[in-house]
Coordinates of C-alpha atoms in Angstrom, one line a residue:
X1 CA 148.4 92.8 30.2
X2 CA 144.9 91.2 30.0
X3 CA 144.4 88.3 32.7
X4 CA 142.4 85.4 31.2
X5 CA 139.3 84.4 33.1
X6 CA 140.1 80.8 32.8
X7 CA 142.5 78.2 30.9
X8 CA 140.7 75.4 28.6
X9 CA 142.7 72.2 28.6
X10 CA 142.0 69.8 25.9
X11 CA 143.6 66.2 24.9
X12 CA 143.6 67.0 21.4
X13 CA 147.0 65.2 20.1
X14 CA 148.9 62.2 20.7
X15 CA 151.5 62.7 23.5
X16 CA 154.6 63.0 20.9
X17 CA 152.9 66.5 20.2
X18 CA 154.8 68.2 22.7
X19 CA 155.3 72.2 22.0
X20 CA 153.2 75.0 20.0
X21 CA 155.7 74.6 17.0
X22 CA 154.6 71.2 15.9
X23 CA 152.7 71.3 12.7
X24 CA 149.7 69.8 14.0
X25 CA 149.6 72.4 17.1
X26 CA 150.6 75.4 14.3
X27 CA 147.2 74.5 12.5
X28 CA 144.8 74.3 15.3
X29 CA 146.4 77.7 16.4
X30 CA 145.5 79.1 12.8
X31 CA 141.9 77.6 13.7
X32 CA 142.1 79.7 17.0
X33 CA 143.3 83.0 15.4
X34 CA 140.3 83.0 13.0
X35 CA 137.8 82.6 16.0
X36 CA 140.0 85.5 17.5
X37 CA 139.0 87.5 14.5
X38 CA 135.5 86.6 14.7
X39 CA 135.1 87.5 18.2
X40 CA 137.4 90.6 17.9
X41 CA 139.3 89.1 20.9
X42 CA 143.1 88.4 21.6
X43 CA 144.5 84.6 22.2
X44 CA 146.1 85.1 25.4
X45 CA 147.9 81.7 26.2
X46 CA 148.6 78.9 23.9
X47 CA 150.7 76.0 24.8
X48 CA 151.1 72.3 24.0
X49 CA 152.3 69.6 26.3
X50 CA 152.4 65.9 25.7
X51 CA 149.3 66.4 23.3
X52 CA 147.3 68.6 25.5
X53 CA 146.4 72.0 24.5
X54 CA 145.8 74.7 27.1
X55 CA 144.8 78.3 25.5
X56 CA 142.5 81.1 26.9
X57 CA 141.2 84.3 25.3
X58 CA 140.5 87.5 26.8
X59 CA 136.7 87.1 25.6
X60 CA 134.4 85.7 28.6
X61 CA 131.6 85.1 26.1
X62 CA 134.0 83.1 23.8
X63 CA 135.3 81.0 26.6
X64 CA 131.9 80.3 27.7
X65 CA 131.0 79.2 23.8
X66 CA 133.9 76.9 23.9
X67 CA 133.0 75.3 27.2
X68 CA 129.6 74.9 26.1
X69 CA 130.6 72.9 22.8
X70 CA 133.3 70.9 24.7
X71 CA 130.5 70.0 27.4
X72 CA 127.9 68.8 24.9
X73 CA 127.8 65.1 24.4
X74 CA 128.2 63.8 21.1
X75 CA 124.6 63.4 19.1
X76 CA 124.0 59.3 18.9
X77 CA 122.2 60.1 15.6
X78 CA 125.3 61.7 14.0
X79 CA 127.6 58.7 12.7
X80 CA 130.2 61.3 11.3
X81 CA 129.1 60.5 7.8

């Protein structure tokens, strides 16, 4: 069994999304699964509780890249259009 180097937790959904089988969580997991293919690694954990998603991979490089993205402040010039 592979031990993850850490777990990422993100408040991503409303609190009523409370399981990995919820349609919104399933869609997000599909996105993570496509990243797994790109990085040639494995999704080790995936849980959803009260809108908070917890996940980890067995790739330290991928975990580091995700943390960088999450810690980067939004660009004030990007209006989202």
